[in-house]
Short mmCIF file of C-alpha atoms and ligand atoms in Angstrom, two decimals:
data_model
loop_
_atom_site.label_atom_id
_atom_site.label_comp_id
_atom_site.label_asym_id
_atom_site.label_seq_id
_atom_site.Cartn_x
_atom_site.Cartn_y
_atom_site.Cartn_z
CA MET A 17 14.42 3.86 8.73
CA TYR A 18 11.34 5.82 7.65
CA ASP A 19 7.79 4.63 8.21
CA LEU A 20 6.77 6.07 4.85
CA ILE A 21 8.58 7.49 1.83
CA VAL A 22 6.46 9.34 -0.72
CA VAL A 23 7.94 9.64 -4.21
CA GLY A 24 6.67 12.89 -5.76
CA GLY A 25 5.53 16.09 -4.05
CA GLY A 26 2.61 16.97 -6.32
CA PRO A 27 -0.99 17.07 -5.10
CA ALA A 28 -1.11 13.28 -4.74
CA GLY A 29 2.10 12.99 -2.74
CA LEU A 30 1.20 15.92 -0.48
CA ALA A 31 -2.33 14.67 0.25
CA ALA A 32 -1.14 11.10 0.86
CA ALA A 33 1.63 12.20 3.23
CA SER A 34 -0.62 14.51 5.26
CA ALA A 35 -3.38 11.87 5.54
CA ALA A 36 -0.84 9.30 6.79
CA TRP A 37 0.51 11.88 9.27
CA GLU A 38 -2.99 12.62 10.58
CA LYS A 39 -3.51 8.88 11.07
CA GLY A 40 -0.42 8.68 13.29
CA VAL A 41 2.40 7.73 10.89
CA LYS A 42 5.29 9.79 12.23
CA LYS A 43 8.48 9.28 10.23
CA ILE A 44 7.52 10.43 6.75
CA LEU A 45 9.80 11.66 3.97
CA ILE A 46 8.64 13.26 0.69
CA LEU A 47 11.16 13.16 -2.18
CA GLU A 48 10.53 15.63 -5.02
CA ARG A 49 12.75 16.09 -8.07
CA ASP A 50 11.63 19.67 -8.75
CA ARG A 51 12.92 22.69 -6.81
CA GLU A 52 9.53 23.15 -5.19
CA LEU A 53 6.50 21.13 -4.11
CA GLY A 54 3.12 21.34 -5.88
CA GLY A 55 3.74 19.29 -9.03
CA ILE A 56 2.14 20.33 -12.27
CA LEU A 57 -0.33 22.61 -10.47
CA ASN A 58 2.35 25.31 -10.18
CA GLN A 59 1.86 26.09 -13.89
CA CYS A 60 -1.98 25.80 -13.90
CA ILE A 61 -2.82 29.43 -13.05
CA HIS A 62 -6.46 29.22 -14.20
CA ASN A 63 -9.08 28.65 -11.53
CA GLY A 64 -11.59 25.85 -10.96
CA PHE A 65 -9.51 23.65 -8.68
CA GLY A 66 -10.85 22.55 -5.31
CA VAL A 67 -14.61 22.99 -5.77
CA LYS A 68 -15.14 19.46 -4.47
CA THR A 69 -12.36 19.43 -1.85
CA PHE A 70 -12.61 22.97 -0.41
CA GLY A 71 -16.00 24.19 -1.74
CA GLU A 72 -14.31 27.10 -3.57
CA ALA A 73 -12.71 27.61 -6.97
CA LEU A 74 -8.95 28.06 -6.52
CA SER A 75 -6.09 28.42 -8.99
CA GLY A 76 -3.66 25.49 -9.27
CA PRO A 77 -0.92 27.15 -7.13
CA GLU A 78 -3.52 28.12 -4.48
CA TYR A 79 -4.85 24.56 -4.37
CA ALA A 80 -1.33 23.11 -4.04
CA ASP A 81 -0.52 25.72 -1.36
CA ARG A 82 -3.34 24.41 0.88
CA PHE A 83 -1.67 20.99 0.93
CA GLU A 84 1.86 22.41 1.17
CA ARG A 85 0.80 24.25 4.35
CA MET A 86 -0.62 21.03 5.85
CA VAL A 87 2.76 19.38 5.21
CA ALA A 88 4.73 22.38 6.52
CA GLU A 89 2.67 22.46 9.73
CA SER A 90 3.29 18.74 10.35
CA GLY A 91 6.56 17.01 11.11
CA ILE A 92 6.82 15.57 7.61
CA GLU A 93 10.35 15.81 6.20
CA VAL A 94 10.71 17.07 2.62
CA LYS A 95 13.67 16.89 0.25
CA THR A 96 13.23 18.83 -2.99
CA ASP A 97 15.68 18.79 -5.91
CA THR A 98 15.88 15.08 -5.20
CA MET A 99 15.41 12.57 -7.99
CA VAL A 100 14.40 9.04 -7.03
CA LEU A 101 16.28 6.58 -9.22
CA ASP A 102 15.34 3.18 -7.90
CA ILE A 103 13.11 1.28 -5.48
CA ASP A 104 13.88 -2.35 -4.67
CA GLU A 105 11.64 -5.17 -3.41
CA ASN A 106 12.68 -4.42 0.21
CA ARG A 107 11.54 -0.79 -0.10
CA ASN A 108 15.04 0.65 -0.29
CA VAL A 109 14.62 3.95 -2.12
CA SER A 110 17.72 5.32 -3.88
CA ALA A 111 17.82 8.99 -4.77
CA VAL A 112 20.27 11.70 -5.72
CA ASN A 113 20.48 15.41 -4.92
CA PRO A 114 23.15 18.13 -4.94
CA VAL A 115 23.51 18.22 -1.13
CA ASP A 116 23.47 14.56 -0.06
CA GLY A 117 24.70 13.00 -3.34
CA TYR A 118 23.52 9.44 -3.93
CA VAL A 119 21.61 8.12 -0.90
CA THR A 120 19.54 5.03 -0.15
CA TYR A 121 16.70 5.35 2.35
CA LYS A 122 14.82 2.42 3.86
CA ALA A 123 11.07 2.55 4.51
CA LYS A 124 8.33 0.34 5.93
CA ALA A 125 6.02 1.61 3.18
CA VAL A 126 6.39 3.57 -0.06
CA ILE A 127 3.78 5.62 -1.92
CA LEU A 128 4.35 6.15 -5.63
CA ALA A 129 3.00 9.59 -6.62
CA MET A 130 5.09 10.53 -9.67
CA GLY A 131 2.20 11.94 -11.75
CA CYS A 132 2.02 11.76 -15.53
CA ARG A 133 3.63 13.30 -18.60
CA GLU A 134 2.33 14.34 -22.01
CA ARG A 135 2.51 12.26 -25.16
CA THR A 136 4.71 13.89 -27.80
CA ARG A 137 4.77 14.24 -31.60
CA GLY A 138 6.88 11.05 -31.80
CA ALA A 139 4.06 9.09 -30.15
CA ILE A 140 1.57 10.02 -32.89
CA SER A 141 3.88 10.09 -35.94
CA ILE A 142 2.72 13.23 -37.83
CA PRO A 143 4.44 13.47 -41.22
CA GLY A 144 6.09 16.70 -42.42
CA THR A 145 9.11 18.82 -41.55
CA ARG A 146 10.59 19.39 -38.10
CA PRO A 147 10.45 23.17 -37.61
CA ALA A 148 10.35 25.13 -34.32
CA GLY A 149 6.93 26.14 -33.04
CA ILE A 150 5.56 22.69 -32.16
CA PHE A 151 4.99 22.32 -28.44
CA SER A 152 3.15 19.97 -26.17
CA ALA A 153 0.33 22.01 -24.57
CA GLY A 154 1.90 21.57 -21.12
CA THR A 155 5.29 22.83 -22.29
CA ALA A 156 3.62 25.91 -23.78
CA GLN A 157 1.72 26.33 -20.49
CA ARG A 158 4.99 26.27 -18.56
CA TYR A 159 6.70 28.77 -20.92
CA MET A 160 3.75 31.16 -20.64
CA ASN A 161 2.72 30.82 -16.99
CA ILE A 162 6.06 30.29 -15.27
CA ASP A 163 8.73 31.70 -17.59
CA GLY A 164 6.61 34.53 -19.06
CA PHE A 165 7.17 33.80 -22.79
CA MET A 166 4.44 34.02 -25.44
CA VAL A 167 4.90 30.93 -27.61
CA GLY A 168 3.06 32.03 -30.79
CA LYS A 169 0.45 34.21 -32.51
CA ARG A 170 -1.51 31.97 -34.90
CA VAL A 171 -2.18 28.64 -33.32
CA VAL A 172 -3.67 25.26 -34.23
CA ILE A 173 -4.25 22.75 -31.45
CA LEU A 174 -4.13 19.03 -32.19
CA GLY A 175 -6.08 16.98 -29.66
CA SER A 176 -8.94 18.12 -27.46
CA GLY A 177 -7.64 16.97 -24.08
CA ASP A 178 -8.21 19.36 -21.19
CA ILE A 179 -4.72 20.90 -21.27
CA GLY A 180 -5.16 21.79 -24.97
CA LEU A 181 -8.59 23.30 -24.28
CA ILE A 182 -7.25 25.37 -21.40
CA MET A 183 -4.33 26.56 -23.53
CA ALA A 184 -6.75 27.57 -26.32
CA ARG A 185 -8.35 30.02 -23.90
CA ARG A 186 -5.06 31.09 -22.31
CA MET A 187 -3.44 31.91 -25.66
CA THR A 188 -6.55 33.79 -26.83
CA LEU A 189 -6.55 35.88 -23.64
CA GLU A 190 -2.88 36.72 -24.27
CA GLY A 191 -3.70 37.99 -27.79
CA ALA A 192 -3.04 34.96 -30.01
CA LYS A 193 -5.52 33.77 -32.66
CA VAL A 194 -6.43 30.13 -32.11
CA LEU A 195 -7.63 28.94 -35.49
CA ALA A 196 -8.99 25.50 -34.58
CA CYS A 197 -8.84 22.61 -32.18
CA VAL A 198 -8.54 19.40 -34.21
CA GLU A 199 -9.59 16.04 -32.73
CA VAL A 200 -9.14 12.69 -34.53
CA MET A 201 -11.87 10.96 -32.51
CA PRO A 202 -15.60 11.59 -33.08
CA VAL A 203 -15.85 12.80 -29.44
CA SER A 204 -13.59 15.00 -27.36
CA SER A 205 -11.67 13.50 -24.46
CA GLY A 206 -11.92 16.83 -22.61
CA LEU A 207 -14.47 17.79 -19.98
CA ARG A 208 -17.67 19.27 -21.44
CA ALA A 209 -17.29 22.30 -19.16
CA ASN A 210 -13.87 23.01 -20.67
CA ILE A 211 -15.21 22.76 -24.25
CA ALA A 212 -17.91 25.31 -23.39
CA ARG A 213 -15.66 27.70 -21.42
CA CYS A 214 -12.44 27.44 -23.43
CA LEU A 215 -13.62 26.93 -27.04
CA ASP A 216 -17.30 27.87 -27.44
CA ASP A 217 -17.03 31.09 -25.39
CA PHE A 218 -14.21 32.29 -27.68
CA GLY A 219 -15.67 31.07 -30.99
CA ILE A 220 -12.84 28.55 -31.53
CA PRO A 221 -14.01 25.71 -33.82
CA LEU A 222 -13.67 22.10 -32.64
CA LEU A 223 -13.14 19.86 -35.67
CA LEU A 224 -14.05 16.32 -34.59
CA SER A 225 -12.91 13.33 -36.74
CA HIS A 226 -10.11 15.49 -38.18
CA THR A 227 -6.35 15.32 -37.87
CA VAL A 228 -3.16 17.10 -38.94
CA THR A 229 -1.71 15.28 -41.95
CA ASP A 230 1.15 17.62 -42.90
CA ILE A 231 3.37 20.20 -41.24
CA ARG A 232 5.06 22.93 -43.32
CA GLY A 233 7.98 25.22 -42.50
CA ASN A 234 11.75 25.12 -42.27
CA LYS A 235 13.05 27.16 -39.33
CA ARG A 236 9.60 27.93 -37.89
CA ILE A 237 6.31 26.21 -38.69
CA THR A 238 4.35 28.13 -41.37
CA GLY A 239 1.21 26.02 -41.63
CA VAL A 240 -0.51 22.66 -41.24
CA THR A 241 -2.84 20.59 -43.41
CA VAL A 242 -5.89 19.21 -41.64
CA GLN A 243 -8.03 16.39 -43.05
CA GLU A 244 -11.22 14.64 -42.06
CA VAL A 245 -10.80 10.94 -41.16
CA ASP A 246 -13.14 8.00 -41.73
CA SER A 247 -14.35 5.54 -39.07
CA ARG A 248 -10.99 3.69 -39.30
CA MET A 249 -9.23 7.03 -38.76
CA VAL A 250 -7.85 7.07 -42.30
CA PRO A 251 -7.65 10.60 -43.83
CA ILE A 252 -10.32 11.16 -46.52
CA PRO A 253 -8.86 12.49 -49.83
CA GLY A 254 -10.37 15.80 -50.94
CA THR A 255 -11.06 17.07 -47.39
CA GLU A 256 -7.72 18.93 -46.98
CA GLN A 257 -7.83 22.39 -45.33
CA TYR A 258 -4.65 24.45 -44.96
CA PHE A 259 -4.16 26.58 -41.85
CA ASP A 260 -1.57 29.32 -41.99
CA CYS A 261 -0.09 29.19 -38.45
CA ASP A 262 3.17 29.75 -36.56
CA THR A 263 2.41 27.35 -33.69
CA LEU A 264 1.06 23.84 -33.29
CA LEU A 265 0.15 22.69 -29.79
CA LEU A 266 -0.20 18.97 -29.12
CA SER A 267 -2.70 17.82 -26.53
CA VAL A 268 -2.76 14.16 -27.41
CA GLY A 269 -2.92 12.41 -24.09
CA LEU A 270 -1.17 11.88 -20.79
CA VAL A 271 0.91 8.85 -19.81
CA PRO A 272 1.51 7.84 -16.17
CA GLU A 273 5.18 8.28 -15.25
CA ASN A 274 5.91 4.65 -14.39
CA GLU A 275 9.60 4.05 -15.15
CA LEU A 276 10.35 3.57 -11.43
CA THR A 277 7.35 1.29 -11.02
CA LYS A 278 8.56 -0.91 -13.88
CA LYS A 279 12.11 -1.00 -12.53
CA ALA A 280 10.71 -2.12 -9.17
CA GLY A 281 9.13 -5.11 -10.95
CA ILE A 282 5.57 -3.99 -10.16
CA GLY A 283 2.91 -5.23 -12.60
CA LEU A 284 1.36 -2.55 -14.84
CA ASP A 285 -2.15 -2.65 -16.28
CA PRO A 286 -1.87 -1.98 -20.05
CA ARG A 287 -5.27 -0.23 -19.96
CA THR A 288 -4.40 2.40 -17.33
CA ARG A 289 -0.60 2.22 -17.82
CA GLY A 290 -0.46 2.39 -14.01
CA ALA A 291 0.16 -0.34 -11.44
CA TYR A 292 -2.38 -3.07 -10.73
CA VAL A 293 -3.72 -2.19 -7.28
CA PHE A 294 -5.91 -3.60 -4.56
CA GLU A 295 -8.82 -1.58 -3.14
CA ASN A 296 -6.44 0.16 -0.68
CA ARG A 297 -4.09 1.22 -3.57
CA GLU A 298 -1.42 -1.31 -2.56
CA THR A 299 0.41 -2.62 -5.63
CA GLU A 300 1.42 -6.25 -6.16
CA ASN A 301 4.61 -5.50 -4.15
CA GLU A 302 3.92 -5.58 -0.43
CA GLY A 303 4.07 -2.17 1.22
CA VAL A 304 4.28 -0.23 -2.06
CA PHE A 305 1.19 1.87 -2.76
CA ALA A 306 0.33 4.17 -5.70
CA CYS A 307 -2.07 7.08 -6.15
CA GLY A 308 -2.84 10.07 -8.34
CA ASN A 309 -1.97 10.35 -12.00
CA VAL A 310 0.83 7.80 -11.81
CA LEU A 311 -1.89 5.21 -11.15
CA HIS A 312 -4.43 6.38 -13.73
CA VAL A 313 -5.04 9.74 -15.35
CA HIS A 314 -7.74 11.53 -13.37
CA ASP A 315 -9.85 14.29 -14.89
CA LEU A 316 -9.89 16.55 -11.79
CA VAL A 317 -7.22 17.17 -9.20
CA ASP A 318 -9.91 16.91 -6.49
CA TYR A 319 -10.24 13.20 -7.28
CA VAL A 320 -6.44 12.89 -7.13
CA SER A 321 -6.45 14.35 -3.61
CA GLU A 322 -9.35 12.12 -2.54
CA GLU A 323 -7.60 8.98 -3.78
CA ALA A 324 -4.26 10.08 -2.30
CA ARG A 325 -5.73 10.75 1.15
CA PHE A 326 -7.30 7.31 1.00
CA ALA A 327 -3.91 5.74 0.09
CA GLY A 328 -2.22 7.64 2.95
CA GLU A 329 -4.77 6.28 5.42
CA ALA A 330 -4.31 2.78 4.01
CA VAL A 331 -0.57 3.03 4.63
CA ALA A 332 -1.27 3.94 8.28
CA ASP A 333 -3.42 0.81 8.54
CA TYR A 334 -0.70 -1.27 6.86
CA ILE A 335 2.02 0.00 9.22
CA GLU A 336 -0.15 -0.67 12.27
CA ASN A 337 -1.75 -3.98 11.29
CA GLY A 338 0.42 -5.47 8.53
CA GLU A 339 -0.74 -6.58 5.12
CA ARG A 340 -4.29 -7.89 4.76
CA PRO A 341 -4.71 -11.38 3.21
CA LYS A 342 -4.34 -11.17 -0.57
CA GLU A 343 -7.38 -13.38 -1.35
CA SER A 344 -9.38 -11.14 -3.65
CA PHE A 345 -11.79 -10.63 -6.54
CA LEU A 346 -10.26 -9.73 -9.89
CA LEU A 347 -12.38 -7.08 -11.67
CA THR A 348 -12.93 -7.72 -15.38
CA THR A 349 -14.59 -5.21 -17.74
CA SER A 350 -17.08 -5.55 -20.60
CA GLY A 351 -19.77 -3.68 -22.58
CA GLY A 352 -17.58 -0.64 -23.19
CA VAL A 353 -16.03 -0.21 -19.74
CA THR A 354 -12.36 0.40 -20.56
CA TYR A 355 -10.80 0.02 -17.12
CA THR A 356 -11.39 -0.01 -13.40
CA VAL A 357 -9.26 1.11 -10.48
CA PRO A 358 -8.83 -0.86 -8.29
CA GLN A 359 -8.34 -3.98 -10.40
CA ARG A 360 -8.56 -6.24 -7.33
CA ILE A 361 -10.77 -6.08 -4.24
CA ARG A 362 -9.76 -8.13 -1.20
CA LYS A 363 -12.45 -10.39 0.21
CA ASP A 364 -11.44 -9.10 3.64
CA SER A 365 -10.80 -5.44 2.89
CA GLY A 366 -12.07 -4.18 6.23
CA MET A 367 -14.08 -1.55 4.31
CA LYS A 368 -17.86 -1.06 4.30
CA LEU A 369 -17.88 0.52 0.85
CA VAL A 370 -15.32 0.15 -1.92
CA ASN A 371 -15.16 3.00 -4.44
CA ILE A 372 -14.55 1.77 -7.98
CA TYR A 373 -13.33 4.36 -10.50
CA LEU A 374 -13.98 3.50 -14.15
CA ARG A 375 -14.09 4.89 -17.66
CA ILE A 376 -16.18 3.99 -20.72
CA ASN A 377 -15.45 4.09 -24.46
CA ARG A 378 -18.42 6.10 -25.81
CA LYS A 379 -20.95 8.81 -25.01
CA VAL A 380 -24.10 7.39 -23.38
CA LYS A 381 -27.19 9.44 -22.50
CA LYS A 382 -28.59 6.96 -19.98
CA GLY A 383 -26.83 3.82 -18.81
CA ASP A 384 -26.40 1.40 -15.95
CA ILE A 385 -23.08 0.28 -14.55
CA VAL A 386 -23.67 -3.37 -13.64
CA ILE A 387 -21.45 -5.47 -11.38
CA SER A 388 -21.93 -9.22 -11.65
CA ALA A 389 -20.33 -12.52 -10.65
CA ASP A 390 -21.35 -16.19 -10.79
CA ASP A 391 -23.88 -15.16 -13.53
CA MET A 392 -25.62 -13.12 -10.83
CA GLU A 393 -26.12 -9.36 -10.71
CA ILE A 394 -24.60 -7.92 -7.55
CA ALA A 395 -25.16 -4.21 -7.99
CA ARG A 396 -26.56 -1.76 -10.56
CA TYR A 397 -25.98 2.00 -10.67
CA HIS A 398 -28.02 4.24 -12.93
CA LYS A 399 -26.02 7.10 -14.52
CA GLU A 400 -26.83 9.82 -17.05
CA ASN A 401 -24.80 11.81 -19.60
CA LEU A 402 -21.73 9.61 -19.53
CA ALA A 403 -18.68 10.45 -21.64
CA PRO A 404 -15.22 8.91 -22.14
CA GLY A 405 -13.52 12.06 -20.82
CA GLU A 406 -15.29 11.88 -17.47
CA MET A 407 -14.43 9.38 -14.79
CA ILE A 408 -17.32 7.44 -13.24
CA THR A 409 -17.35 6.36 -9.58
CA VAL A 410 -19.53 3.66 -8.03
CA ALA A 411 -19.49 2.66 -4.35
CA LEU A 412 -19.85 -1.10 -3.88
CA PRO A 413 -20.98 -2.24 -0.41
CA SER A 414 -18.74 -5.08 0.83
CA VAL A 415 -21.79 -6.91 2.15
CA LEU A 416 -22.93 -7.46 -1.48
CA MET A 417 -19.63 -9.14 -2.33
CA GLN A 418 -20.27 -11.70 0.40
CA LYS A 419 -23.07 -13.09 -1.82
CA VAL A 420 -20.42 -14.31 -4.29
CA SER A 421 -19.29 -17.79 -3.35
CA GLY A 422 -18.17 -19.68 -6.45
CA SER A 423 -15.99 -17.11 -8.24
CA ASP A 424 -12.88 -15.01 -7.76
CA MET A 425 -13.93 -12.62 -10.49
CA MET A 426 -16.44 -9.79 -10.76
CA ASP A 427 -17.35 -8.14 -14.04
CA VAL A 428 -18.05 -4.42 -14.41
CA SER A 429 -20.08 -3.58 -17.51
CA LEU A 430 -22.10 -0.80 -19.10
CA GLU A 431 -25.71 -1.35 -20.23
CA GLU A 432 -27.38 1.39 -22.25
CA VAL A 433 -30.91 2.25 -21.10
CA PRO A 434 -33.45 3.45 -23.69
C1 LIG B 15 0.70 19.89 -18.36
C2 LIG B 15 -0.44 19.45 -17.46
C3 LIG B 15 -1.47 20.36 -17.16
C4 LIG B 15 -2.53 19.93 -16.35
N1 LIG B 15 -3.58 20.79 -16.09
C5 LIG B 15 -4.58 20.39 -15.27
C6 LIG B 15 -5.66 21.25 -14.96
O1 LIG B 15 -5.72 22.36 -15.46
N2 LIG B 15 -6.63 20.81 -14.10
C7 LIG B 15 -6.57 19.56 -13.52
O2 LIG B 15 -7.46 19.21 -12.69
N3 LIG B 15 -5.58 18.72 -13.84
C8 LIG B 15 -4.59 19.11 -14.69
N4 LIG B 15 -3.59 18.25 -15.01
C9 LIG B 15 -3.63 16.95 -14.44
C10 LIG B 15 -2.78 17.07 -13.19
O3 LIG B 15 -1.57 16.39 -13.46
C11 LIG B 15 -3.42 16.48 -11.98
O4 LIG B 15 -4.66 17.06 -11.74
C12 LIG B 15 -2.55 16.56 -10.72
O5 LIG B 15 -1.53 17.51 -10.81
C13 LIG B 15 -1.99 15.19 -10.51
O6 LIG B 15 -1.31 15.18 -9.30
P1 LIG B 15 -0.12 14.16 -9.10
O7 LIG B 15 0.47 14.50 -7.78
O8 LIG B 15 -0.61 12.80 -9.36
O9 LIG B 15 0.91 14.51 -10.27
P2 LIG B 15 1.86 15.77 -10.52
O10 LIG B 15 1.19 17.06 -10.24
O11 LIG B 15 2.39 15.57 -11.89
O12 LIG B 15 3.03 15.57 -9.46
C14 LIG B 15 3.97 14.52 -9.54
C15 LIG B 15 5.25 14.97 -8.89
O13 LIG B 15 6.16 13.88 -8.84
C16 LIG B 15 7.45 14.36 -9.12
N5 LIG B 15 8.28 13.23 -9.59
C17 LIG B 15 8.08 12.45 -10.69
N6 LIG B 15 9.05 11.50 -10.79
C18 LIG B 15 9.87 11.69 -9.73
C19 LIG B 15 11.06 11.05 -9.28
N7 LIG B 15 11.59 10.01 -9.95
N8 LIG B 15 11.66 11.50 -8.15
C20 LIG B 15 11.13 12.54 -7.46
N9 LIG B 15 10.01 13.20 -7.84
C21 LIG B 15 9.38 12.78 -8.95
C22 LIG B 15 7.22 15.43 -10.19
O14 LIG B 15 8.31 16.33 -10.27
C23 LIG B 15 5.94 16.07 -9.68
O15 LIG B 15 6.18 17.17 -8.84
C24 LIG B 15 -2.54 18.63 -15.82
C25 LIG B 15 -1.49 17.74 -16.15
C26 LIG B 15 -0.45 18.12 -16.96
C27 LIG B 15 0.64 17.13 -17.31
#
């Protein structure tokens, strides 16, 4: 019997396991399906990771290495090449690997840290032929940074998520010509810093409110048609531009990897596509916690590590003291707030401050995040330069929640300030 089993050995799993270890949880097992720990960071060789966590800009592998060392120097057990197949309501975790075969491990607590995957061409239904040369940006990143293959010479990128932006720069530095980054929305979902450093610095145009409407080519892609879209995202006739290219990279969003979570019968929030969680990242199933990109897609790995360490510490508390009473506030959203994590805050959380992560649906120069209940304002946080691509955090003092007597709900909304 393990105290804790962590599913996934990426940055979230590693940080959660080491935080639980530091808090005294002793029998910990990390199960990772890949041959090595580190998750997606192994292929992110650019730098910029860890400014918040370590006060220095590291590459992805360097950042992951810091956490891998913490795990290696502890007594945490690790099994790589091990795919978790199932988790039941009693926290029996079934997995398979070439050495042990099919095994079921029992744990007092489980942390889900399976990360996220990229949306594919099928998810966005682009018409046209099916030639070679169309890659998700992450697949191209893996081919180039791990396997050493150049994936193309004349490139169009569909979607302005961060991975696409980073690949625009990476491919340019390797000698490719990136013709354009095409984004269907009127704003980019990528970080502003990445637009400046990965597109603007290299003169790569960002075409907002545009999309790819046709793909040409038989064996290999030979070009794409790009069109402007109207406010309902319908292509506008007469705006067609043809790009002669041999590669199309898709950077059209990330989806939390929640097949195991679903199989375990854990409720998923359709807005985040991750589990519904309490303030301590415990899901609706007792003793099963979730953190990192499997819970909601974070914009920086530093926030993943912060959340994962917090979840690891919460597991230590759970193992020592048992589950806290489930009586809680449900967080609703309005005024352009698209989701919050957590979705529930226990009335007796034992915490002085509860961090609420949230996202909004539009760019706002100046705005207030307002938390209210019982038709009463509980807290207001002034923020500036808000954008959908950037996660917002507010810290709600528990003492303010004690003012709420007649309701089990709190609303989180955005108010624009002139
Ligand atoms: C292609 C790509 C590029 C990215 N680039 C950046 C970037 O440049 N900067 C940045 O800040 N963020 C980037 N991200 C976001 C990045 O995913 C996070 O910052 C961070 O890696 C999330 O950590 P995680 O541990 O939650 O997920 P991951 O790093 O994805 O780790 C999850 C781990 O769980 C394992 N796993 C999944 N299912 C199972 C299972 N059933 N059994 C066992 N193991 C399992 C996976 O193999 C993986 O190792 C990128 C994401 C992707 C998909």
